[in-house]
PDB file of C-alpha atoms in Angstrom:
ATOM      1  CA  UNK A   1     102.514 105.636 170.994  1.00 57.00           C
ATOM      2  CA  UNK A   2     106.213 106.919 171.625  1.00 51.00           C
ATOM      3  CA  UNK A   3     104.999 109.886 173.701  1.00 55.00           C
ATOM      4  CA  UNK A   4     102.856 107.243 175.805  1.00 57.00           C
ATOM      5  CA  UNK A   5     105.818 105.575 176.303  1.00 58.00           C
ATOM      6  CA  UNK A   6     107.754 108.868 177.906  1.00 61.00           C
ATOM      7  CA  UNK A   7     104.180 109.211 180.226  1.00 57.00           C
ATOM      8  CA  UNK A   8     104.429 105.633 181.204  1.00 53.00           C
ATOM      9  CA  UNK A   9     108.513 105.698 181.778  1.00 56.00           C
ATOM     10  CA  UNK A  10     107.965 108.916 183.799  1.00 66.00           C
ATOM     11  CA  UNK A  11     104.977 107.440 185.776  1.00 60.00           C
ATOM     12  CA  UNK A  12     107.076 104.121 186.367  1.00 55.00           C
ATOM     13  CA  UNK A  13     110.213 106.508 187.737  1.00 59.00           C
ATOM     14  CA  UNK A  14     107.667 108.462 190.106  1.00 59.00           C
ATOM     15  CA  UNK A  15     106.427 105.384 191.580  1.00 55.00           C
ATOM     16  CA  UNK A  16     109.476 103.697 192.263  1.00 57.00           C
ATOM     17  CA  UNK A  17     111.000 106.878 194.145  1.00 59.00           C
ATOM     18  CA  UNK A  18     107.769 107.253 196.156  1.00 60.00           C
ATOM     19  CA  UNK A  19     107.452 103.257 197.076  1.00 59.00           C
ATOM     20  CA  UNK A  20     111.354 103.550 197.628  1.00 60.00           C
ATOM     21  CA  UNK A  21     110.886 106.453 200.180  1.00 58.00           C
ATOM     22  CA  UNK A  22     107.804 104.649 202.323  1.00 61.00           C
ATOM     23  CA  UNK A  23     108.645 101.002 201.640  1.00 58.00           C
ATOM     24  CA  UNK A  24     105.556  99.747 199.734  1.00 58.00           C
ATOM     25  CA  UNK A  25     105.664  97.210 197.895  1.00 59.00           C
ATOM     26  CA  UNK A  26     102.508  97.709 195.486  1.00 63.00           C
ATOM     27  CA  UNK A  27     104.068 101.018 194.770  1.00 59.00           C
ATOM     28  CA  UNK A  28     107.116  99.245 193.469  1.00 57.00           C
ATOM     29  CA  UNK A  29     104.801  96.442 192.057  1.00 65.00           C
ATOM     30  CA  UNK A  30     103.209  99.587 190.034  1.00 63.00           C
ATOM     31  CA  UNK A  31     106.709 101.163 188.925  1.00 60.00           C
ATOM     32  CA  UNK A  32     107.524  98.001 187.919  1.00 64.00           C
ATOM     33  CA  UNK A  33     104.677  97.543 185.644  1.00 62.00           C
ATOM     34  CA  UNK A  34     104.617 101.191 184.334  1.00 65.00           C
ATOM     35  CA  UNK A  35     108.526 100.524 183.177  1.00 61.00           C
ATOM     36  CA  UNK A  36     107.309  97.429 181.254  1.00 62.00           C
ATOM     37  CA  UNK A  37     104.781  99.200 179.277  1.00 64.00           C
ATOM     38  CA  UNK A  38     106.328 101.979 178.627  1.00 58.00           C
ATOM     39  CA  UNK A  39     109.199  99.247 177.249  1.00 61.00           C
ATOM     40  CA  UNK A  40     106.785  97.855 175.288  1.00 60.00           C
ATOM     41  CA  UNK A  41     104.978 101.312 173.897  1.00 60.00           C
ATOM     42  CA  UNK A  42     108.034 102.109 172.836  1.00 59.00           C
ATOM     43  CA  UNK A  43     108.707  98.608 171.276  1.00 61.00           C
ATOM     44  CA  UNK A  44     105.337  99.393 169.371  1.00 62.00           C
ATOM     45  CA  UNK A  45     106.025 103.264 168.217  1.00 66.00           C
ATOM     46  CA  UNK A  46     109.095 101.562 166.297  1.00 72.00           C
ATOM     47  CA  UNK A  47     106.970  99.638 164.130  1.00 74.00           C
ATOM     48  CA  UNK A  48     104.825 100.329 161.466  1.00 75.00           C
ATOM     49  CA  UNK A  49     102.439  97.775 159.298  1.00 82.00           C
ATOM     50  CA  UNK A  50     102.359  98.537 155.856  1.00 84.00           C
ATOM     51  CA  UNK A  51      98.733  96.556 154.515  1.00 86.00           C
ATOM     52  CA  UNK A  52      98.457  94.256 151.353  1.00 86.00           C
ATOM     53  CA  UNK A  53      98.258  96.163 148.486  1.00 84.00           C
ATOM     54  CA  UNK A  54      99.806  99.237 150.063  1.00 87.00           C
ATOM     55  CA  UNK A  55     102.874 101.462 150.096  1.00 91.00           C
ATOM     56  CA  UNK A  56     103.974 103.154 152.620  1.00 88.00           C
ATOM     57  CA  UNK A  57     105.982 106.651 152.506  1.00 89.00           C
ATOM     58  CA  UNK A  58     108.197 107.272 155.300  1.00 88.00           C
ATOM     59  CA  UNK A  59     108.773 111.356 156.397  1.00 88.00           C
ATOM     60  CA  UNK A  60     111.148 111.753 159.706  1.00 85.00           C
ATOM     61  CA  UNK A  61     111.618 115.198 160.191  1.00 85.00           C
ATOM     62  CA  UNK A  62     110.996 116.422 156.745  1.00 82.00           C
ATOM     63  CA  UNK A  63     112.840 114.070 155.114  1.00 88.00           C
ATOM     64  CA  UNK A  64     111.062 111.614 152.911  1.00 86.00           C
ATOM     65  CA  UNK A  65     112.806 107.869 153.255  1.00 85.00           C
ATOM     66  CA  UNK A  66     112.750 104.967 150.977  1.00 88.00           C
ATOM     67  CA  UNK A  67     109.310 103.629 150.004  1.00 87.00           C
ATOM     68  CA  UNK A  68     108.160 100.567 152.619  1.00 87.00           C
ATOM     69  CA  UNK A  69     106.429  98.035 151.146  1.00 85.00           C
ATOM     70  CA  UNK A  70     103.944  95.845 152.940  1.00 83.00           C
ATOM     71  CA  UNK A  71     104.571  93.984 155.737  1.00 81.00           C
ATOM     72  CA  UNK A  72     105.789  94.640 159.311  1.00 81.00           C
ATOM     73  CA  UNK A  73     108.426  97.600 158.588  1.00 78.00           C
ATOM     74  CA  UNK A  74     111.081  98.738 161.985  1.00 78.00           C
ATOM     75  CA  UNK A  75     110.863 103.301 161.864  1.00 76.00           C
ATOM     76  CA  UNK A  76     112.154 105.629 164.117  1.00 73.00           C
ATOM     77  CA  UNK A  77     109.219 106.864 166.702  1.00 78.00           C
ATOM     78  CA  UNK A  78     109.587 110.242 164.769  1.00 80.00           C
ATOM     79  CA  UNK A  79     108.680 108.836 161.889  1.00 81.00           C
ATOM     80  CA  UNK A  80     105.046 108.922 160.239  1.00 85.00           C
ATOM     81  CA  UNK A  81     104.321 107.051 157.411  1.00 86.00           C
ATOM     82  CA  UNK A  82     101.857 107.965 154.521  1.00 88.00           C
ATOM     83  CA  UNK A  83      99.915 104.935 152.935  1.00 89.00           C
ATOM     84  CA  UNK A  84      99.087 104.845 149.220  1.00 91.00           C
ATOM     85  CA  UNK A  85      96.755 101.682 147.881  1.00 90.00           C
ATOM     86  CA  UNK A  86      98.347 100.294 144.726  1.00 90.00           C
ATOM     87  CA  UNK A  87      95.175  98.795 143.768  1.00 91.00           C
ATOM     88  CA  UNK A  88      93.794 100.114 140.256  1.00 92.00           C
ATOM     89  CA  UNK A  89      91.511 102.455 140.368  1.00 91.00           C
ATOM     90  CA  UNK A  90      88.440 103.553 137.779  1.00 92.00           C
ATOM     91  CA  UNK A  91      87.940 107.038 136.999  1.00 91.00           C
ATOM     92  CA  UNK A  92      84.977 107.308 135.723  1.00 91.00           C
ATOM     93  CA  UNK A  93      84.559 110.891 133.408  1.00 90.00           C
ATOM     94  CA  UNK A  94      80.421 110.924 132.390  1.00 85.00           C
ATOM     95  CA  UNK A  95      77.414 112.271 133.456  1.00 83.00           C
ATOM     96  CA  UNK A  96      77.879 114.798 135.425  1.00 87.00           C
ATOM     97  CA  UNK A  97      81.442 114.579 135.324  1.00 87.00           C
ATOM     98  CA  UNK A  98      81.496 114.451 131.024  1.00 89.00           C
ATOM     99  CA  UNK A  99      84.158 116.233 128.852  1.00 90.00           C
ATOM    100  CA  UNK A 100      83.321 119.148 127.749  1.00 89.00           C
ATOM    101  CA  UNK A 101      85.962 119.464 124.396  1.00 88.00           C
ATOM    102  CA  UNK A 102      85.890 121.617 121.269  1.00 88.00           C
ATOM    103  CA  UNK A 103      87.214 120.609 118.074  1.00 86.00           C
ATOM    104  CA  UNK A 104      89.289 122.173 115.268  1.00 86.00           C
ATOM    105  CA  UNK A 105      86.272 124.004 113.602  1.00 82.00           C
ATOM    106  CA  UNK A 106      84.916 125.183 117.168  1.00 82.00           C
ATOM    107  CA  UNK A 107      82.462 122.923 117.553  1.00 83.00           C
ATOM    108  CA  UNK A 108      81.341 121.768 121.171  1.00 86.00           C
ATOM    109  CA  UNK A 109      81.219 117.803 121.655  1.00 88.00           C
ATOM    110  CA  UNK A 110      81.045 115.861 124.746  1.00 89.00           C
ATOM    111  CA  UNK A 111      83.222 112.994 125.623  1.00 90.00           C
ATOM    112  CA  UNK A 112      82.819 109.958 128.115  1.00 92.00           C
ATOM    113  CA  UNK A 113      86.158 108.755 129.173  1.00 92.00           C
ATOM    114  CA  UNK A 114      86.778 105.733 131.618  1.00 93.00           C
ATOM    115  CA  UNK A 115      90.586 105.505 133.097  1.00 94.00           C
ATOM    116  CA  UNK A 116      91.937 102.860 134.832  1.00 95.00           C
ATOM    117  CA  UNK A 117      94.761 103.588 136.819  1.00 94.00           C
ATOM    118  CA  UNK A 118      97.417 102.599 139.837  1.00 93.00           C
ATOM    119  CA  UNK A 119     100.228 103.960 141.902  1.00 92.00           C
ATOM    120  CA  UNK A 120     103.581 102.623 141.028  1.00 91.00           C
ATOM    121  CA  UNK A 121     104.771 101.306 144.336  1.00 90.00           C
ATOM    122  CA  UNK A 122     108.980 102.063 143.327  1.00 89.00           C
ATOM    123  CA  UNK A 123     107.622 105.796 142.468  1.00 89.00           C
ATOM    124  CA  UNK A 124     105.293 106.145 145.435  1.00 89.00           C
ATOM    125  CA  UNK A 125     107.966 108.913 146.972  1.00 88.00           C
ATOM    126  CA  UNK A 126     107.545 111.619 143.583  1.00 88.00           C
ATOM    127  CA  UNK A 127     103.636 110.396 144.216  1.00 89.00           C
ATOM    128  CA  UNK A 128     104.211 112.007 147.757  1.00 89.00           C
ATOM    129  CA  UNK A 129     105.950 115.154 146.725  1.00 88.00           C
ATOM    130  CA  UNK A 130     103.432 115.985 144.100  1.00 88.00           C
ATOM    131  CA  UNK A 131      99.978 114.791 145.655  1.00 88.00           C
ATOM    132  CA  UNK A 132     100.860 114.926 149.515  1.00 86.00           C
ATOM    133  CA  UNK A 133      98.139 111.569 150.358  1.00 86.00           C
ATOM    134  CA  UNK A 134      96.053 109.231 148.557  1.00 84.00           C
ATOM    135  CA  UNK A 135      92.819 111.105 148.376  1.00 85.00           C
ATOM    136  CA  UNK A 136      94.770 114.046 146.380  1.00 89.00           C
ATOM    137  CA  UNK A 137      96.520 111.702 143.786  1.00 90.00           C
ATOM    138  CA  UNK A 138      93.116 112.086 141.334  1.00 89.00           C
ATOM    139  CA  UNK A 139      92.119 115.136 142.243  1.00 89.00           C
ATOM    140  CA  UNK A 140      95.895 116.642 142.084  1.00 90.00           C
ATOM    141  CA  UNK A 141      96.846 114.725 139.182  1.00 92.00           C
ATOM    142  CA  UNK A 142      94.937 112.320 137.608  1.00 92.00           C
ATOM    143  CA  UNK A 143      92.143 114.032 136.530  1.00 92.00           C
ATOM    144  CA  UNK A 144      93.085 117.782 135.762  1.00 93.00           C
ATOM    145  CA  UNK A 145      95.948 115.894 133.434  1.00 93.00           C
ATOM    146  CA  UNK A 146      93.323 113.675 131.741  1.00 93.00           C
ATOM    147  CA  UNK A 147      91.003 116.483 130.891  1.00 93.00           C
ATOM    148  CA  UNK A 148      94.044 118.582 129.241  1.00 94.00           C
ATOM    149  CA  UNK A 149      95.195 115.733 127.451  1.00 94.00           C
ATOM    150  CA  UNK A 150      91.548 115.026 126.163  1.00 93.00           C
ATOM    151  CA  UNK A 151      90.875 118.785 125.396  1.00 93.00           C
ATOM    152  CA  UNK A 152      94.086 118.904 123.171  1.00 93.00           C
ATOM    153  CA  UNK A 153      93.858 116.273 121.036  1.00 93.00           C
ATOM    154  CA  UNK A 154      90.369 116.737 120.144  1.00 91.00           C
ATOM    155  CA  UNK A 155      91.045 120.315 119.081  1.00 91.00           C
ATOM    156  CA  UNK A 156      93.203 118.817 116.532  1.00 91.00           C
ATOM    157  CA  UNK A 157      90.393 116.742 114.695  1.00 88.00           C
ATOM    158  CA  UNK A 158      87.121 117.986 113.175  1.00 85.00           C
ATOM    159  CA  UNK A 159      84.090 117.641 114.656  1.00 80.00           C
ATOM    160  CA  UNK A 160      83.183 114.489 112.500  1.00 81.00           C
ATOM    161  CA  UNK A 161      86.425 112.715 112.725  1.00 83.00           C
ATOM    162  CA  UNK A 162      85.869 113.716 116.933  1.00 81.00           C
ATOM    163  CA  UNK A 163      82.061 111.496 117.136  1.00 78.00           C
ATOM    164  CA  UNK A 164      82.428 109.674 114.151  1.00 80.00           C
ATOM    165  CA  UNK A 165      85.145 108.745 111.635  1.00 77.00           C
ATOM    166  CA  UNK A 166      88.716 108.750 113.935  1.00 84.00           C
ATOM    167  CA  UNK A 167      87.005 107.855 117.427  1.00 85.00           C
ATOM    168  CA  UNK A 168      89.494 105.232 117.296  1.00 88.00           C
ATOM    169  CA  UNK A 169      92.163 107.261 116.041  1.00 90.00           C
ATOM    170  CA  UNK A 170      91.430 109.912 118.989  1.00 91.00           C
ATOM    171  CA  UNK A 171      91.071 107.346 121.964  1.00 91.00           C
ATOM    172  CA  UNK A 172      94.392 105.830 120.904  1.00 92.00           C
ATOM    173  CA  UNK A 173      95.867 108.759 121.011  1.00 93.00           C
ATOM    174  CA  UNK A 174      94.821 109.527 124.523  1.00 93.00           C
ATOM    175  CA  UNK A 175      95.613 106.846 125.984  1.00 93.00           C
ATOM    176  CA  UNK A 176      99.343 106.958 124.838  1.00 94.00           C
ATOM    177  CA  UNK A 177      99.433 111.007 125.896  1.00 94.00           C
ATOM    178  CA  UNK A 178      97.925 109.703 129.584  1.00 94.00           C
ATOM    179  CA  UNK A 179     100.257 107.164 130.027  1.00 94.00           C
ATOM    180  CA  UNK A 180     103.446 109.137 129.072  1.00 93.00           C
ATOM    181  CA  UNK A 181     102.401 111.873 131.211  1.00 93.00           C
ATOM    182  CA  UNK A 182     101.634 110.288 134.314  1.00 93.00           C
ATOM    183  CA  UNK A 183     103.962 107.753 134.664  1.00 92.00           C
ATOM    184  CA  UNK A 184     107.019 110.068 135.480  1.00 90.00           C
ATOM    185  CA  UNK A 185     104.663 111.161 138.348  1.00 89.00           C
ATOM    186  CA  UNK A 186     104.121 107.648 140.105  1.00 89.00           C
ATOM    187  CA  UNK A 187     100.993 106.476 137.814  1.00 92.00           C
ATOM    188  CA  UNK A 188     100.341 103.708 136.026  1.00 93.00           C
ATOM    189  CA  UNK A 189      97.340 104.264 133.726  1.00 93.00           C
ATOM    190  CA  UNK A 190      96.659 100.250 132.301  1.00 92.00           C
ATOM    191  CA  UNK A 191      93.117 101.646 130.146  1.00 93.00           C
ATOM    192  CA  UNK A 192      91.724 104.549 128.619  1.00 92.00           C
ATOM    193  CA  UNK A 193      88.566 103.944 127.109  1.00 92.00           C
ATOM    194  CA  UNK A 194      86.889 106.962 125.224  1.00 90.00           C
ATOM    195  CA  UNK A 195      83.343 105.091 125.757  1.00 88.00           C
ATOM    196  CA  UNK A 196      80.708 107.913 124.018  1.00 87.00           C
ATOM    197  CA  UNK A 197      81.594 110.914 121.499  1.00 86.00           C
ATOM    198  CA  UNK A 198      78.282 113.143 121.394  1.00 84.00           C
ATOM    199  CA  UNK A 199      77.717 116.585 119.455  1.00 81.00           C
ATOM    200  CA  UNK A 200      76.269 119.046 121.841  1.00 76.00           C
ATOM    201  CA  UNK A 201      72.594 120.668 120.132  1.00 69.00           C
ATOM    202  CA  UNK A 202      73.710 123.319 118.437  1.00 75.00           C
ATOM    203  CA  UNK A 203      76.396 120.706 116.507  1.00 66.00           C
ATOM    204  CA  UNK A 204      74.124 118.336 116.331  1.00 61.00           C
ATOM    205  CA  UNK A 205      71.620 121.174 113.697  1.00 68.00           C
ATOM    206  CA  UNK A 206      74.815 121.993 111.997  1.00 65.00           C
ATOM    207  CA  UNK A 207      75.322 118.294 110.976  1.00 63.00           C
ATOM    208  CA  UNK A 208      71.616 118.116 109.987  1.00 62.00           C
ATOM    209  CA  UNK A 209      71.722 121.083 107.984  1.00 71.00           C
ATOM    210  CA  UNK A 210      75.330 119.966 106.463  1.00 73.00           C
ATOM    211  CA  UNK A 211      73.279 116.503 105.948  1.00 67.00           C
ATOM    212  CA  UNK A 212      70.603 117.988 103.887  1.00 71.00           C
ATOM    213  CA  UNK A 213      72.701 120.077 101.939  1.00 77.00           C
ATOM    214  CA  UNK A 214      74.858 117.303 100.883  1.00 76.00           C
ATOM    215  CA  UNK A 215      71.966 115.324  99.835  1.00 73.00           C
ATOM    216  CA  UNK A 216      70.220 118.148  98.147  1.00 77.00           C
ATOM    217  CA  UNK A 217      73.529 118.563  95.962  1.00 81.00           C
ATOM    218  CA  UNK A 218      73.586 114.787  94.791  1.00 82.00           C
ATOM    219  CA  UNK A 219      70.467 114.458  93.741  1.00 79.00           C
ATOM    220  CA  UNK A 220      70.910 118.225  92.033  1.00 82.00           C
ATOM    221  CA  UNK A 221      74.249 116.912  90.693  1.00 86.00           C
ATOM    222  CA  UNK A 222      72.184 113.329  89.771  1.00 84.00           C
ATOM    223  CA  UNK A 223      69.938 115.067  87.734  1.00 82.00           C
ATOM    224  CA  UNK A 224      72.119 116.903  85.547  1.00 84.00           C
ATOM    225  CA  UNK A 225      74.339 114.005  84.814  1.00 87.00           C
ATOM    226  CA  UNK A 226      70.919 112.197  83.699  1.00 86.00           C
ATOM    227  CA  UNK A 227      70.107 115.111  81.477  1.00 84.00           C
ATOM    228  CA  UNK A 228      73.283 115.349  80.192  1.00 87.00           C
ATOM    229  CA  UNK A 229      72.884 111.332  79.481  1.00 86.00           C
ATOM    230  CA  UNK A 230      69.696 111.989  77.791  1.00 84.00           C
ATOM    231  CA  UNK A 231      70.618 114.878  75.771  1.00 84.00           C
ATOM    232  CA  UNK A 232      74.177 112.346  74.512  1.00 85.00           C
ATOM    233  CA  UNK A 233      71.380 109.714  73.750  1.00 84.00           C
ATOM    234  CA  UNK A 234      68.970 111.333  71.245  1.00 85.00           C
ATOM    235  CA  UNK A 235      71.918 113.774  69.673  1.00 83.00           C
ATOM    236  CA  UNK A 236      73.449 110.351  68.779  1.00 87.00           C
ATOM    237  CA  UNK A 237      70.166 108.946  67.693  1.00 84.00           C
ATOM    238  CA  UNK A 238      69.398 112.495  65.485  1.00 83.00           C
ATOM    239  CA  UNK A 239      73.124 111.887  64.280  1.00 83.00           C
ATOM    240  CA  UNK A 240      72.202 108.485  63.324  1.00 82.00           C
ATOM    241  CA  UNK A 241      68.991 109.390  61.561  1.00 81.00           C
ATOM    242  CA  UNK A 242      70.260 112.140  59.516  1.00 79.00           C
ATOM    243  CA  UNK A 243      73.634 109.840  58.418  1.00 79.00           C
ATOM    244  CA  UNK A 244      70.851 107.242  57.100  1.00 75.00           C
ATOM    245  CA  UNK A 245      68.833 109.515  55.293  1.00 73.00           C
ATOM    246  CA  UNK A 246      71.755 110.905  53.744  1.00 76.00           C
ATOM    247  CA  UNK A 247      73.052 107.418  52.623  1.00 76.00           C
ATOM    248  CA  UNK A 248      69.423 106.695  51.624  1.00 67.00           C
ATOM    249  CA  UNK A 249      69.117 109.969  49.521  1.00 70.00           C
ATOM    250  CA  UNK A 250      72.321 109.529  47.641  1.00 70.00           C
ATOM    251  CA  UNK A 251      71.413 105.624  46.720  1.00 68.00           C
ATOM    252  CA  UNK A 252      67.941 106.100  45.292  1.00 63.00           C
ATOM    253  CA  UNK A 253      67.479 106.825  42.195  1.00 65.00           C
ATOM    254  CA  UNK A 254      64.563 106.969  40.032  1.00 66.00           C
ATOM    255  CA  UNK A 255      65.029 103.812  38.159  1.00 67.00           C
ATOM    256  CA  UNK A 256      65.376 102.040  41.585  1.00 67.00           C
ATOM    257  CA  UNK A 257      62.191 103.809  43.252  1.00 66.00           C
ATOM    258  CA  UNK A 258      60.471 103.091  39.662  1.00 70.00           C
ATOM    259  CA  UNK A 259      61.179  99.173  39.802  1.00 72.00           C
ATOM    260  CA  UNK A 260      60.747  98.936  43.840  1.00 70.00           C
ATOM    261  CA  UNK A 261      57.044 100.310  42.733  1.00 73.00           C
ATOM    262  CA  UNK A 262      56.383  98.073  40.503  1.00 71.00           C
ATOM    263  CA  UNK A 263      57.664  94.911  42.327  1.00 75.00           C
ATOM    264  CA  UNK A 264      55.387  96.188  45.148  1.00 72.00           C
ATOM    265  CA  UNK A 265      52.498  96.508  42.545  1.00 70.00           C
ATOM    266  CA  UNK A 266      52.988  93.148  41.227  1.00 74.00           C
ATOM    267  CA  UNK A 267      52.771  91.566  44.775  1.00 72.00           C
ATOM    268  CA  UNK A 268      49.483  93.716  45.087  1.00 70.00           C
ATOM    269  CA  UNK A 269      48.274  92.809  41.343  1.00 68.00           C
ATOM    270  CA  UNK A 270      47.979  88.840  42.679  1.00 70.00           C
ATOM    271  CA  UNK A 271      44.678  89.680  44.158  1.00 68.00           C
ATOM    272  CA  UNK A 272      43.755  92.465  41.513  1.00 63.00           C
ATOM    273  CA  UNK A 273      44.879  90.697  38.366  1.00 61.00           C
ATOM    274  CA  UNK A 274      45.137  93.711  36.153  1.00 53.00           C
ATOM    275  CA  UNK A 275      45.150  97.349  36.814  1.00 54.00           C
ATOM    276  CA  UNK A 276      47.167 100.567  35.995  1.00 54.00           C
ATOM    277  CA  UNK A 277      50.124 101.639  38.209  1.00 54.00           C
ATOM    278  CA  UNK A 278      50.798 104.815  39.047  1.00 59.00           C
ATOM    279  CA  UNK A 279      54.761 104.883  39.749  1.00 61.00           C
ATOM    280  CA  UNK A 280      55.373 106.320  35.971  1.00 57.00           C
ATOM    281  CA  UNK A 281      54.841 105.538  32.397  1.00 50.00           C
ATOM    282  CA  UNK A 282      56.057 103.610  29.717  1.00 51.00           C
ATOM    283  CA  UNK A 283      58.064 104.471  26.994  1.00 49.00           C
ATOM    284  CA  UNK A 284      55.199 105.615  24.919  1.00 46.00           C
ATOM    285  CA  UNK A 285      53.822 107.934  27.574  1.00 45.00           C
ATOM    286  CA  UNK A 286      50.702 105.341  28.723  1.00 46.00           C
ATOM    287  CA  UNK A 287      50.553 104.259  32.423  1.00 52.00           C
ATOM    288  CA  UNK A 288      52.531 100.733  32.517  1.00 53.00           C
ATOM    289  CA  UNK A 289      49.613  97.899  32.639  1.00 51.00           C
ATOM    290  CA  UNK A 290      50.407  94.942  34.910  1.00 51.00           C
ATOM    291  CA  UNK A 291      48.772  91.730  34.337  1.00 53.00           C
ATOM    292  CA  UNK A 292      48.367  89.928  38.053  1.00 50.00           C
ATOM    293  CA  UNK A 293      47.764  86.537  36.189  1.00 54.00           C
ATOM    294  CA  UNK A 294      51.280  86.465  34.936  1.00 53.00           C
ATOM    295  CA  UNK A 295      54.105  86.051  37.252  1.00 50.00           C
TER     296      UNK A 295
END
């Protein structure tokens, strides 16, 4: 616009000498109107229009100005002005863009990660100096700092603690490394959200195995303990037996088992009213004679 300006000025200037020199008047008419847009070309290359949501980035000669917010902002026609939107953005990290991360035992998982981020309109000038325009910001920054960030702290955890028991644990993490990373450099990251932690194949026949193995073991380790339960049971129950009999040995006698025959015999004799019983003799030698019809 400025350099249209010169073109115009220096068209109005030629007309005006030549109109001067025959004494036209639509040549002057012409200078005349030439001068007034060039005027207001130049008017025009001195302002710049920063849009909603935007921030604009002055350079004039090399030299990077104070950040213009938006609105209708007054420059120098040497001036050009970079524009970065300071709307949040998603980065989306899946599919064909997934994580690829390893974890402390060297196992390969893959990690979908959603960021949410924006450009910190007061920081927009380091924004400039390290990305150059808007388009670069995630390339540039953004994303190669989220992928080291996601890489590192995943090779602190185990691959279980990585898709299963710390997810939590792991995405906070993250999200605090992201934010204190990228915030010096003009970013505001608002949301990391570690969406899907998957174990790549090979992983995925390593937990199996792991899986089997562990339940193999419990059921060997179930078994003994029943066993060993079993074995307790009857020694106490043999224990038992044996202190019985040898409580019942050393109380018997043969007086007792002679007169717990012959009260049995008795009890027998009410149907049989007299017979001999065998469990010894009398004091004459003769088998002890029990009349059932007495009590």
């Amino acid at each position: 616009m400025f350099v249209l300006s010169i073109l115009l000025l220096i068209a109005a200037v030629v007309l005006f000498l030549v109109g001067r020199g025959r004494d036209t008047g639509g040549l002057k008419i012409g200078a005349a109107l030439s001068a007034l847009a060039a005027v207001l070309a130049g008017v025009f290359s001195c302002l710049h229009v920063v849009k909603a949501y935007e921030v604009g980035v002055p350079v004039t000669f090399g030299k990077v100005g104070k950040p213009m917010t938006s609105g209708v902002q007054f420059k120098s026609p040497f001036t050009d002005v970079t524009s970065f939107s300071t709307r949040p953005v998603d980065l989306d990290m899946y599919g064909k863009d997934v994580i690829e991360v390893r974890s402390a035992q060297g196992g390969v998982l893959y990690a979908d990660v959603t960021i949410k981020w924006a450009v910190i309109p007061a920081r927009a000038v380091e924004l400039y100096r390290l990305a150059g325009s808007e388009e670069a910001v995630q390339e540039r920054l953004v994303v190669p700092d989220s992928r080291e960030i996601i890489r590192n702290v995943f090779a602190k955890h185990t691959s279980e603690e990585g898709y299963a028991s710390a997810r939590e644990q792991i995405g906070a993490e993250i999200a605090a490394l992201v934010k204190e990373r990228l915030a010096p450099r003009g970013i505001d990251v608002t949301n990391v959200n570690l969406r899907n932690v998957r174990p790549s194949d090979k992983l995925q026949d390593q937990i199996d195995q792991k899986i089997q193995q562990e339940q193999s073991t419990e059921r060997a380790v179930e078994a003994a303990r029943t066993a060993k339960a079993e074995a307790e049971r009857r020694r106490i129950e043999a224990e038992g037996i044996a202190h019985a009999n040898e409580i019942l040995a050393k109380s018997l006698s043969d007086k007792v088992l002679y007169n717990q025959c012959l009260e049995a015999y008795k009890e027998a004799a009410r149907s049989h009213p007299v017979y001999a019983v065998p469990c010894g003799t009398g004091a004459n030698g003769t088998p002890v004679i029990v009349d059932g019809s007495k009590n």
